Amino acid sequence: MATQVTTSQGSSLSQGSSLRDRFEAVRALSRGIAAPLSDADATLQPCPDASPAKWHLAHTTWFFETFVLRDHVEGYRRQDERWAYLFNSYYDGEGARHPRAKRGMLSRPSLAEILDYRERIEEAVLGAFTLLPAPALHLLELGLHHEQQHQELMLTDLLATFSENPLGIALWPREEERPDAAEAMGGARFGGGTAEIGNGGDGFAFDCETPRHPVLLRPFELADRAVTSGEWIRFIEAGGYETPGHWTADGWDWVKRNAIRAPLYWDAGADGYFRYGLDGLHPVDPAEPVAHVSWYEADAFARWAGARLPTEAEWEAAATGCDPLAGNQLDRPGAVRPRPAHGETRLKQMFGDVWEWTASPFTPYPGFRAAEGTVGEYNGKFMVNQFVLRGGSCATPRGHVRASYRNFFYPHQRWQFCGLRLARDIR
Amino acid sequence: MATQVTTSQGSSLSQGSSLRDRFEAVRALSRGIAAPLSDADATLQPCPDASPAKWHLAHTTWFFETFVLRDHVEGYRRQDERWAYLFNSYYDGEGARHPRAKRGMLSRPSLAEILDYRERIEEAVLGAFTLLPAPALHLLELGLHHEQQHQELMLTDLLATFSENPLGIALWPREEERPDAAEAMGGARFGGGTAEIGNGGDGFAFDCETPRHPVLLRPFELADRAVTSGEWIRFIEAGGYETPGHWTADGWDWVKRNAIRAPLYWDAGADGYFRYGLDGLHPVDPAEPVAHVSWYEADAFARWAGARLPTEAEWEAAATGCDPLAGNQLDRPGAVRPRPAHGETRLKQMFGDVWEWTASPFTPYPGFRAAEGTVGEYNGKFMVNQFVLRGGSCATPRGHVRASYRNFFYPHQRWQFCGLRLARDIR
Amino acid sequence: MATQVTTSQGSSLSQGSSLRDRFEAVRALSRGIAAPLSDADATLQPCPDASPAKWHLAHTTWFFETFVLRDHVEGYRRQDERWAYLFNSYYDGEGARHPRAKRGMLSRPSLAEILDYRERIEEAVLGAFTLLPAPALHLLELGLHHEQQHQELMLTDLLATFSENPLGIALWPREEERPDAAEAMGGARFGGGTAEIGNGGDGFAFDCETPRHPVLLRPFELADRAVTSGEWIRFIEAGGYETPGHWTADGWDWVKRNAIRAPLYWDAGADGYFRYGLDGLHPVDPAEPVAHVSWYEADAFARWAGARLPTEAEWEAAATGCDPLAGNQLDRPGAVRPRPAHGETRLKQMFGDVWEWTASPFTPYPGFRAAEGTVGEYNGKFMVNQFVLRGGSCATPRGHVRASYRNFFYPHQRWQFCGLRLARDIR
Amino acid sequence: MATQVTTSQGSSLSQGSSLRDRFEAVRALSRGIAAPLSDADATLQPCPDASPAKWHLAHTTWFFETFVLRDHVEGYRRQDERWAYLFNSYYDGEGARHPRAKRGMLSRPSLAEILDYRERIEEAVLGAFTLLPAPALHLLELGLHHEQQHQELMLTDLLATFSENPLGIALWPREEERPDAAEAMGGARFGGGTAEIGNGGDGFAFDCETPRHPVLLRPFELADRAVTSGEWIRFIEAGGYETPGHWTADGWDWVKRNAIRAPLYWDAGADGYFRYGLDGLHPVDPAEPVAHVSWYEADAFARWAGARLPTEAEWEAAATGCDPLAGNQLDRPGAVRPRPAHGETRLKQMFGDVWEWTASPFTPYPGFRAAEGTVGEYNGKFMVNQFVLRGGSCATPRGHVRASYRNFFYPHQRWQFCGLRLARDIR
């Protein structure tokens, strides 16, 4: 019989085969994502926001080595002390580290050496598995969710990297399919009152999703699908990027300073709009949810459309009852494109396809406490200047996201698969 | 008998002597602030955040000329068409404008010409006063509150300007007084539940203060006075600026990038800490509320102190019943220093002395609608990336601030008289 | 009978009425230039390359106070010790100084205070005049030439300042005149061989003009007048600014980075080209020598024209026998415009109108030794990255320039009255 | 019998086995340098000044493909049209090109693909060799010298790349040897008079080395060896980097802005000075010529030492009779370290070890004409803002350099093996 352990969030997980299986499955997916990469592909860093694939592969492994093996397995000795300096991300509690903006200057260790490092750590973890104390298992589970986050980043960072290459590299073949037309946008109405949001369940959740707490909502309407690329083209062609009245002051400043005219990775030519993806350069599919827009753009689009972005509380309240596993998320390497909405009931595309910008800055929930120890740096110290996104994208590993999940980025960032869903007050 | 008119916020004001008197009084205060300035003093711009005194004097006048005279007085012709280009601030609806960062390049028009312009506009407004329609009176009232905001900015911008001059200019003589010791910090406890915040009253309010709406609060404790400079020295000497664990990630980055070690205008020497103010360079008074700290610093201080910043809802709920006129605010030119707390009941220094940073990003209240027309750009377009401050400072004109008042600045800004008050959850 | 003294350059000057008279005349010209300025006009700094008029007025006075009065008049005490910090320019030997880029932040001391300072120093110098030892007289003479250089800078810096003001200020009235057509460009031919350049005469010269030394020249042709604005318009209209082949690599990079399309202060509109000057905004006069072009532009123009810039040795050899006093230089406040060439013999416009960029980097002459003491920093430390200009401009005080005179600026700078004259090899 | 062809410089070369042999030898050396590199090593670009090794390998090949095969072999078709965009360096005449600062973003094509491209071009050149017309052979010869220049850059750029890696990679093993002490610095004296400089001989020379022309020299003394690292340590310890009087104004500004305290790649610790090289991190050898100093540093050192840098004319006149092949230059992959001077006659280390900064800005020789066609962009457009270096370094391929050879870099650059030799006037 499996022993039950309690995480700091009060959830329980089964200490035994299932966590072990998930460990193996998550680690295998990372290897799969890396499979088509050359040593050089895995080494490049396109900008300070993004990291090399090799770095993601090593950093997620360093996380297990540090917080599980070093801290909880007696006599464990690091594979290479110097790698801790290279592969710590932002944990001040773990000491000095290689500057983030210089991660792309490391041709050594090679991809092969890092894959070998992964293997050795996996062996060490699996070898020690049955002896790991409960806190180590909690950290192991945290490490899995952490690695899933980096799987998504690996994909978006590779996209940023290859988008710099004028040869138009297709890392994966394009899946051919009949393009669907977009369904007309409908809306679901929600009454006001008190709702509970935040994670209070048994499963894993990050500290920033807690504590579960009541919020007051006013009656609102939420669109039943994400805004599409076709709708975005209408915004462009209506002068959306040239009309200051649609924009916040900072957004307008950002548009002018960076000469923004379309979503990231879009290219406008005489033949229409094209979008670069990891499957190459292709015409924009007007039915797919628009991706790679910043908060500034999402907010301006909503204002142009006579709507607004939902708050994260509205989004989460509306998502109750939606199935996180029903969406278009990553379940194997390569499948990273938002897809036209298909006919679900009430609300479509709540999970998967694109992260949906909300109107809510990322702030602590009332009564929030960061996790103990160095992993307390995981979320809390980022609770300023960023906005919450909800729902996961086509690059989010299946099973990773949930209704209470809070992703966060700066309002100018758009290298993630970020899109939006419209909301309106009901008066 | 004075006719009653209704502002867009539903308040009423007396159309007649009192508004006219306030017009004259507010305009006179601006002149008073400018009295000790030379033409050159009034021309300089120390940084893009700040503006020349001359510019403030002209811009506030342009506001009346544009939104009251041009829009509501038949046959009115602008004094000088070219000045509209120079003295529009950020109203995209009013067309092209002189770049903000170049405001300090205008030696002409001179201070004397601008004071003369002020006089002519005042005469035109007063001459037309009895004929102004209600909407014009609303805009006139808005213009008065607008001018009061610029009176505070004029003072903080002059401080920024003179702080660049190594001669240690004292614009006003220092008022000598016996320094009080700081009272021990106490706290007031508030139960949780539903509270109402936002402006719903009869008086003037900015659009961003509305609509009044319910919020849910959890039990909390609020310090009965602001954090003092003496307490801030303890933070410095405890290594507050060298310990990343106290800081958000962005805050820590800001500290390192800018080599921040103390509040703005402080100077540490062998003889202790000095602070430059408009009355010259003097030793820091440990009993006075600390001013000129950024949100990053306020947030880090609170974490170091085992506390947190209050939300704006907590602050406003707690301020109910406090008298906005009781504080240390500007009632004549020159009186711009935070003062040691004196014995009020329950909560001291809620109004005046220093603007208090809150934990709340500046976002629209549920159901917010920007004012109609160009003045709708007043607040709404700034609702991103900034934090709310409450309570007013020693540089805020007396009578300007109220419990529902929402000031806002970026988290790195600290040239205003910004300080903080601690809060804590009650568990 | 006047005693003869010898300067470090071996020249002699008459210790008595003439130096004294020149002191009074030079000082008076500075006052004259400042006459139409308001306190604010005199305070602004448009960019780090330029300085406020007030600063020039004070710095030139500080020079006399420091190197003549402080160093050579027993018992002299500085008027204000703190001003030495403010008004030292770049003499590391004179200790710490106010950062150059912050000179525009000094509204105090006022223009009136600085004019008063000037008067007091003049009185002190004149009072001590007959007792000054020879080295002090040399420094006094150096100070006069120094002040003349700053008179030119005062004018060009005021032009830069007022050019930022959209009101199109005319500091001086425009002198109306019948525009001459440009004479056709002719050329004078010079045989090759050994020539002597550098100052070896009795009069004053800066250290960088020495020692006089032989140079080898090849046969060359020099244009008999400067390139005109009309010729420059042809360059623009022939695509000069869009053709990389005309440019050095650094020049082309500078053009693209700064979107350069015309000389500084030019404005192209539907009505043709306009140029802003201290007499306001007026149509470009096609007959006047082009001014306000960088070395990059001058070099590109010459290549486009199938010519090259002359070396400084060629220029100086050709200038032998030309009269430096014959040109269009400043002899009273206000007269600062290049003029169409008039009929001299052989070479026109060699002195006055525009500084002529040469092909020669500013390097030490063979055997160069910097002057002793702090004034040795005057020229020597700038002998890198700059190009030599010859001949003086319409803003150079009459009597200041001579055939051996070497002015120098960075190749991108163009706020001076810089133009060019073409040269060609004779094969 | 080999046909004789004449290059544009009037030299003759043997059209047949020797040029073909040199082609094969030069191409083989590039392959040898690349041998220890992984795909990732060859892909990284450490800064815009440097390029990836892969890029050098492809660009030098593109040069032959473009100027020899495309232009002179009928029916030749490019291997891949898109690569011309990627691997053009700075030839505006060859059309648009990938931005220099983005060369490090190209993980594809891979190192293997580029080595394969090299092989195919080599086969095409060798296959067409006997049919190449004389102009093609001149361009082929130019291409070989061009590739040798890039061999040196490949080494210095790899050094810059690996210096960013905290693991202290040694690309090649260190050759162990007994460190020699430095010989005392002596000097050779040269009388003044007319000398001839510039290339006038039969062999290959770049256009910038011509025409040969007379120069006037004054008597001077030239040190008989380069300045050593041990002497540089004395400069550091005498406060050389803290004393503005040793520096030009721009040099001092550069020192302060970049916090320069030692040559590039030096690290000062409790155990003394260390230097990173392609053979790893080792203690500084005090006897070796100092390398990786900027012109600013070289100039300041010379001034501190009571000397100056030689002009390029002095250097070239002195080098007459020295054997360019006698120095410590690259003759096989890996040998890239300056070496202590050994006993030659008169002047040691004139060729090889370190490029020697001269006092001469890089300007055209009198009568200079750039080569015809696109290759005319080779040198001429860089004749501004750079200084001439002479003599070659340990990373310069043996046989590449000669007495008339003019290398050039900006005065702040120091990632090349740049050092200096002292000179003095004889009075």
Short mmCIF file of N, CA, C and O in Angstrom, two decimals, chain A residues 319-376:
data_model
loop_
_atom_site.label_atom_id
_atom_site.label_comp_id
_atom_site.label_asym_id
_atom_site.label_seq_id
_atom_site.Cartn_x
_atom_site.Cartn_y
_atom_site.Cartn_z
N ALA A 319 -13.93 29.13 -15.53
CA ALA A 319 -13.30 27.89 -15.95
C ALA A 319 -13.74 26.70 -15.11
O ALA A 319 -13.43 25.54 -15.45
N THR A 320 -14.44 26.96 -14.03
CA THR A 320 -14.89 25.86 -13.17
C THR A 320 -15.73 24.90 -14.00
O THR A 320 -16.68 25.30 -14.67
N GLY A 321 -15.34 23.68 -13.97
CA GLY A 321 -16.10 22.69 -14.72
C GLY A 321 -15.55 22.41 -16.10
O GLY A 321 -15.93 21.43 -16.73
N CYS A 322 -14.65 23.28 -16.58
CA CYS A 322 -14.01 22.97 -17.86
C CYS A 322 -12.92 21.93 -17.61
O CYS A 322 -12.29 21.92 -16.55
N ASP A 323 -12.66 21.11 -18.60
CA ASP A 323 -11.70 20.03 -18.42
C ASP A 323 -10.33 20.45 -18.95
O ASP A 323 -10.14 20.60 -20.15
N PRO A 324 -9.35 20.60 -18.06
CA PRO A 324 -8.03 21.03 -18.49
C PRO A 324 -7.39 20.07 -19.50
O PRO A 324 -6.52 20.48 -20.26
N LEU A 325 -7.80 18.84 -19.49
CA LEU A 325 -7.16 17.88 -20.39
C LEU A 325 -7.79 17.89 -21.78
O LEU A 325 -7.30 17.21 -22.69
N ALA A 326 -8.88 18.64 -21.94
CA ALA A 326 -9.60 18.59 -23.21
C ALA A 326 -8.95 19.46 -24.30
O ALA A 326 -9.31 19.38 -25.46
N GLY A 327 -7.98 20.30 -23.92
CA GLY A 327 -7.47 21.29 -24.85
C GLY A 327 -6.37 20.78 -25.77
O GLY A 327 -6.03 19.59 -25.76
N ASN A 328 -5.84 21.72 -26.52
CA ASN A 328 -4.79 21.44 -27.48
C ASN A 328 -3.45 21.73 -26.85
O ASN A 328 -2.86 22.78 -27.04
N GLN A 329 -3.00 20.78 -26.01
CA GLN A 329 -1.71 20.98 -25.36
C GLN A 329 -0.68 20.01 -25.90
O GLN A 329 -1.00 19.07 -26.62
N LEU A 330 0.53 20.23 -25.47
CA LEU A 330 1.64 19.41 -25.94
C LEU A 330 1.56 18.02 -25.33
O LEU A 330 1.58 17.87 -24.11
N ASP A 331 1.44 16.99 -26.18
CA ASP A 331 1.61 15.66 -25.60
C ASP A 331 2.72 14.87 -26.27
O ASP A 331 3.02 13.77 -25.84
N ARG A 332 3.29 15.45 -27.25
CA ARG A 332 4.49 14.83 -27.82
C ARG A 332 5.28 15.94 -28.52
O ARG A 332 4.73 16.99 -28.85
N PRO A 333 6.58 15.71 -28.75
CA PRO A 333 7.39 16.75 -29.37
C PRO A 333 6.80 17.16 -30.70
O PRO A 333 6.32 16.32 -31.46
N GLY A 334 6.81 18.44 -30.94
CA GLY A 334 6.45 18.89 -32.28
C GLY A 334 5.09 19.54 -32.41
O GLY A 334 4.91 20.42 -33.24
N ALA A 335 4.13 19.10 -31.62
CA ALA A 335 2.76 19.58 -31.83
C ALA A 335 2.57 20.95 -31.18
O ALA A 335 1.97 21.06 -30.12
N VAL A 336 3.09 21.97 -31.80
CA VAL A 336 3.02 23.28 -31.16
C VAL A 336 2.41 24.32 -32.09
O VAL A 336 3.09 25.17 -32.63
N ARG A 337 1.11 24.22 -32.30
CA ARG A 337 0.38 25.25 -33.03
C ARG A 337 -0.99 25.42 -32.42
O ARG A 337 -1.65 24.44 -32.11
N PRO A 338 -1.42 26.66 -32.23
CA PRO A 338 -2.81 26.85 -31.79
C PRO A 338 -3.76 26.36 -32.89
O PRO A 338 -3.43 26.41 -34.07
N ARG A 339 -4.92 25.88 -32.50
CA ARG A 339 -5.85 25.29 -33.46
C ARG A 339 -7.21 26.00 -33.42
O ARG A 339 -7.61 26.50 -32.37
N PRO A 340 -7.90 25.98 -34.55
CA PRO A 340 -9.26 26.54 -34.55
C PRO A 340 -10.12 25.88 -33.48
O PRO A 340 -9.94 24.70 -33.16
N ALA A 341 -11.02 26.66 -32.94
CA ALA A 341 -11.91 26.13 -31.89
C ALA A 341 -12.83 25.08 -32.47
O ALA A 341 -13.28 25.17 -33.61
N HIS A 342 -13.11 24.07 -31.67
CA HIS A 342 -14.09 23.10 -32.10
C HIS A 342 -15.22 23.14 -31.09
O HIS A 342 -15.13 23.77 -30.03
N GLY A 343 -16.30 22.42 -31.42
CA GLY A 343 -17.53 22.65 -30.67
C GLY A 343 -17.61 22.03 -29.29
O GLY A 343 -18.08 20.91 -29.13
N GLU A 344 -17.17 22.75 -28.32
CA GLU A 344 -17.43 22.33 -26.96
C GLU A 344 -18.68 23.06 -26.48
O GLU A 344 -19.21 23.92 -27.15
N THR A 345 -19.07 22.74 -25.30
CA THR A 345 -20.21 23.46 -24.74
C THR A 345 -19.69 24.70 -24.04
O THR A 345 -18.57 24.75 -23.58
N ARG A 346 -20.51 25.66 -23.98
CA ARG A 346 -20.28 26.91 -23.27
C ARG A 346 -18.99 27.64 -23.66
O ARG A 346 -19.01 28.63 -24.37
N LEU A 347 -17.85 27.18 -23.17
CA LEU A 347 -16.59 27.88 -23.39
C LEU A 347 -15.60 26.96 -24.07
O LEU A 347 -15.35 25.85 -23.61
N LYS A 348 -15.03 27.42 -25.14
CA LYS A 348 -14.06 26.62 -25.89
C LYS A 348 -12.66 27.18 -25.66
O LYS A 348 -12.49 28.37 -25.39
N GLN A 349 -11.66 26.34 -25.84
CA GLN A 349 -10.25 26.77 -25.82
C GLN A 349 -9.82 27.40 -24.50
O GLN A 349 -8.87 28.19 -24.47
N MET A 350 -10.50 27.03 -23.40
CA MET A 350 -10.06 27.59 -22.12
C MET A 350 -8.67 27.05 -21.75
O MET A 350 -7.88 27.75 -21.12
N PHE A 351 -8.40 25.82 -22.14
CA PHE A 351 -7.09 25.25 -21.83
C PHE A 351 -6.38 24.88 -23.13
O PHE A 351 -6.99 24.26 -24.01
N GLY A 352 -5.14 25.22 -23.19
CA GLY A 352 -4.37 24.90 -24.39
C GLY A 352 -4.52 26.00 -25.43
O GLY A 352 -5.20 27.01 -25.23
N ASP A 353 -3.84 25.83 -26.54
CA ASP A 353 -3.80 26.79 -27.66
C ASP A 353 -2.99 28.04 -27.33
O ASP A 353 -1.89 28.20 -27.82
N VAL A 354 -3.57 28.93 -26.53
CA VAL A 354 -2.82 30.15 -26.19
C VAL A 354 -3.05 30.52 -24.73
O VAL A 354 -4.14 30.36 -24.19
N TRP A 355 -1.99 31.02 -24.08
CA TRP A 355 -2.13 31.64 -22.78
C TRP A 355 -2.97 32.90 -22.96
O TRP A 355 -2.72 33.69 -23.88
N GLU A 356 -3.92 33.11 -22.08
CA GLU A 356 -4.81 34.26 -22.23
C GLU A 356 -4.43 35.35 -21.24
O GLU A 356 -4.45 35.14 -20.03
N TRP A 357 -4.05 36.48 -21.79
CA TRP A 357 -3.74 37.63 -20.93
C TRP A 357 -4.98 38.01 -20.13
O TRP A 357 -6.08 38.09 -20.69
N THR A 358 -4.80 38.31 -18.87
CA THR A 358 -5.91 38.85 -18.08
C THR A 358 -5.62 40.30 -17.74
O THR A 358 -4.51 40.80 -17.95
N ALA A 359 -6.62 40.96 -17.18
CA ALA A 359 -6.47 42.35 -16.74
C ALA A 359 -5.74 42.45 -15.41
O ALA A 359 -5.53 43.56 -14.92
N SER A 360 -5.36 41.31 -14.85
CA SER A 360 -4.87 41.32 -13.46
C SER A 360 -3.35 41.31 -13.37
O SER A 360 -2.70 40.37 -13.83
N PRO A 361 -2.78 42.32 -12.72
CA PRO A 361 -1.36 42.26 -12.38
C PRO A 361 -1.11 41.06 -11.46
O PRO A 361 -2.00 40.65 -10.69
N PHE A 362 0.09 40.52 -11.55
CA PHE A 362 0.44 39.36 -10.73
C PHE A 362 0.80 39.85 -9.33
O PHE A 362 1.88 40.41 -9.11
N THR A 363 -0.11 39.66 -8.38
CA THR A 363 0.12 40.09 -7.00
C THR A 363 -0.18 38.92 -6.07
O THR A 363 -0.84 37.95 -6.48
N PRO A 364 0.29 39.00 -4.86
CA PRO A 364 0.02 37.89 -3.93
C PRO A 364 -1.45 37.82 -3.57
O PRO A 364 -2.11 38.85 -3.38
N TYR A 365 -1.98 36.61 -3.46
CA TYR A 365 -3.33 36.44 -2.93
C TYR A 365 -3.33 36.85 -1.46
O TYR A 365 -2.30 36.75 -0.78
N PRO A 366 -4.48 37.28 -0.96
CA PRO A 366 -4.53 37.67 0.46
C PRO A 366 -4.08 36.49 1.33
O PRO A 366 -4.59 35.38 1.19
N GLY A 367 -3.12 36.74 2.20
CA GLY A 367 -2.62 35.70 3.08
C GLY A 367 -1.54 34.83 2.46
O GLY A 367 -1.06 33.88 3.08
N PHE A 368 -1.09 35.19 1.27
CA PHE A 368 -0.04 34.42 0.60
C PHE A 368 1.22 34.30 1.46
O PHE A 368 1.67 35.27 2.06
N ARG A 369 1.78 33.10 1.47
CA ARG A 369 3.11 32.91 2.06
C ARG A 369 3.97 32.12 1.09
O ARG A 369 3.56 31.04 0.63
N ALA A 370 5.13 32.61 0.83
CA ALA A 370 6.04 31.89 -0.06
C ALA A 370 6.46 30.58 0.60
O ALA A 370 6.49 30.47 1.83
N ALA A 371 6.76 29.57 -0.22
CA ALA A 371 7.27 28.31 0.30
C ALA A 371 8.54 28.55 1.10
O ALA A 371 9.25 29.53 0.89
N GLU A 372 8.85 27.64 2.00
CA GLU A 372 10.06 27.75 2.81
C GLU A 372 11.31 27.46 1.97
O GLU A 372 11.26 26.66 1.03
N GLY A 373 12.41 28.03 2.37
CA GLY A 373 13.70 27.68 1.77
C GLY A 373 13.92 28.36 0.44
O GLY A 373 13.17 29.24 0.02
N THR A 374 14.95 27.90 -0.24
CA THR A 374 15.33 28.53 -1.50
C THR A 374 14.21 28.48 -2.52
O THR A 374 14.03 29.41 -3.30
N VAL A 375 13.41 27.40 -2.52
CA VAL A 375 12.34 27.32 -3.52
C VAL A 375 11.24 28.34 -3.25
O VAL A 375 10.37 28.55 -4.09
N GLY A 376 11.32 29.02 -2.11
CA GLY A 376 10.42 30.15 -1.87
C GLY A 376 10.67 31.30 -2.84
O GLY A 376 9.84 32.19 -2.99
#
